[in-house]
GROMACS .gro file of C-alpha atoms in nm:
model
   81
    1TRP     CA    1  -5.809  -2.282   2.806
    2ARG     CA    2  -6.140  -2.158   2.971
    3ARG     CA    3  -6.026  -1.898   3.222
    4ASP     CA    4  -6.272  -1.996   3.492
    5LEU     CA    5  -6.106  -2.338   3.502
    6LEU     CA    6  -5.769  -2.198   3.550
    7ARG     CA    7  -5.653  -2.255   3.913
    8VAL     CA    8  -5.298  -2.096   4.091
    9MET     CA    9  -5.167  -2.258   4.404
   10TRP     CA   10  -4.829  -2.197   4.585
   11ALA     CA   11  -4.593  -2.450   4.646
   12ASP     CA   12  -4.444  -2.497   5.016
   13ASN     CA   13  -4.074  -2.463   5.103
   14ALA     CA   14  -4.058  -2.831   5.035
   15GLY     CA   15  -4.214  -2.776   4.667
   16ASN     CA   16  -4.538  -2.948   4.769
   17PHE     CA   17  -4.928  -2.813   4.677
   18HIS     CA   18  -5.225  -2.928   4.741
   19CYS     CA   19  -5.560  -2.872   4.549
   20PRO     CA   20  -5.872  -2.952   4.710
   21SER     CA   21  -6.213  -3.006   4.591
   22LEU     CA   22  -6.093  -3.067   4.220
   23ALA     CA   23  -6.366  -3.188   3.984
   24PRO     CA   24  -6.266  -3.509   3.804
   25GLY     CA   25  -6.112  -3.470   3.455
   26GLU     CA   26  -5.793  -3.403   3.241
   27TYR     CA   27  -5.553  -3.101   3.351
   28LEU     CA   28  -5.245  -2.959   3.237
   29VAL     CA   29  -5.022  -2.863   3.536
   30PHE     CA   30  -4.749  -2.603   3.500
   31ALA     CA   31  -4.469  -2.516   3.774
   32LEU     CA   32  -4.362  -2.141   3.729
   33GLU     CA   33  -4.063  -1.990   3.922
   34ASP     CA   34  -4.213  -1.636   3.839
   35ASN     CA   35  -4.599  -1.530   3.909
   36ASN     CA   36  -4.646  -1.378   3.571
   37THR     CA   37  -4.953  -1.249   3.520
   38ASN     CA   38  -4.949  -1.309   3.165
   39LEU     CA   39  -5.052  -1.674   3.253
   40TRP     CA   40  -5.399  -1.573   3.212
   41SER     CA   41  -5.349  -1.536   2.849
   42ALA     CA   42  -5.441  -1.838   2.630
   43GLU     CA   43  -5.142  -1.769   2.401
   44TYR     CA   44  -4.894  -1.746   2.670
   45ARG     CA   45  -5.002  -2.078   2.807
   46GLU     CA   46  -4.981  -2.239   2.475
   47MET     CA   47  -4.624  -2.117   2.436
   48PHE     CA   48  -4.549  -2.322   2.752
   49GLU     CA   49  -4.781  -2.649   2.688
   50SER     CA   50  -4.490  -2.874   2.605
   51ARG     CA   51  -4.360  -2.810   2.968
   52ALA     CA   52  -4.676  -2.911   3.138
   53VAL     CA   53  -4.762  -3.216   3.279
   54SER     CA   54  -5.083  -3.404   3.192
   55VAL     CA   55  -5.299  -3.544   3.493
   56THR     CA   56  -5.603  -3.734   3.524
   57VAL     CA   57  -5.796  -3.688   3.844
   58GLN     CA   58  -6.052  -3.931   3.932
   59ALA     CA   59  -6.324  -3.916   4.184
   60SER     CA   60  -6.197  -3.907   4.554
   61GLY     CA   61  -5.833  -3.970   4.397
   62LYS     CA   62  -5.509  -3.834   4.497
   63LYS     CA   63  -5.192  -3.801   4.245
   64SER     CA   64  -4.834  -3.703   4.311
   65VAL     CA   65  -4.671  -3.548   3.985
   66GLU     CA   66  -4.315  -3.420   3.928
   67LEU     CA   67  -4.347  -3.119   3.767
   68LYS     CA   68  -4.073  -2.944   3.508
   69LEU     CA   69  -4.003  -2.598   3.629
   70ILE     CA   70  -4.056  -2.333   3.403
   71THR     CA   71  -3.774  -2.057   3.532
   72ALA     CA   72  -3.827  -1.672   3.521
   73GLU     CA   73  -3.545  -1.646   3.279
   74GLU     CA   74  -3.725  -1.919   3.034
   75MET     CA   75  -4.043  -1.709   3.067
   76ASP     CA   76  -3.871  -1.377   2.991
   77GLU     CA   77  -3.683  -1.539   2.678
   78MET     CA   78  -4.003  -1.691   2.542
   79LEU     CA   79  -4.172  -1.343   2.583
   80SER     CA   80  -3.911  -1.180   2.421
   81ARG     CA   81  -3.977  -1.376   2.069
   0.00000   0.00000   0.00000
């Protein structure tokens, strides 16, 4: 959960995104409907960890994953608990 390892990307109109120059390793990928600045908080990310998709990136590799959208309503509901 190191903040220096967090990357934020925006999807295009078709829902595609690219993350070039990503080092090989294990990643958790979240798809958020709303750009909530609470994402920088480790406690906040842990609330939604079950909705993340785990991805292993190999050197010079490419991955396609289907993400589980976390809606703005779901984020608000979790934060209000």
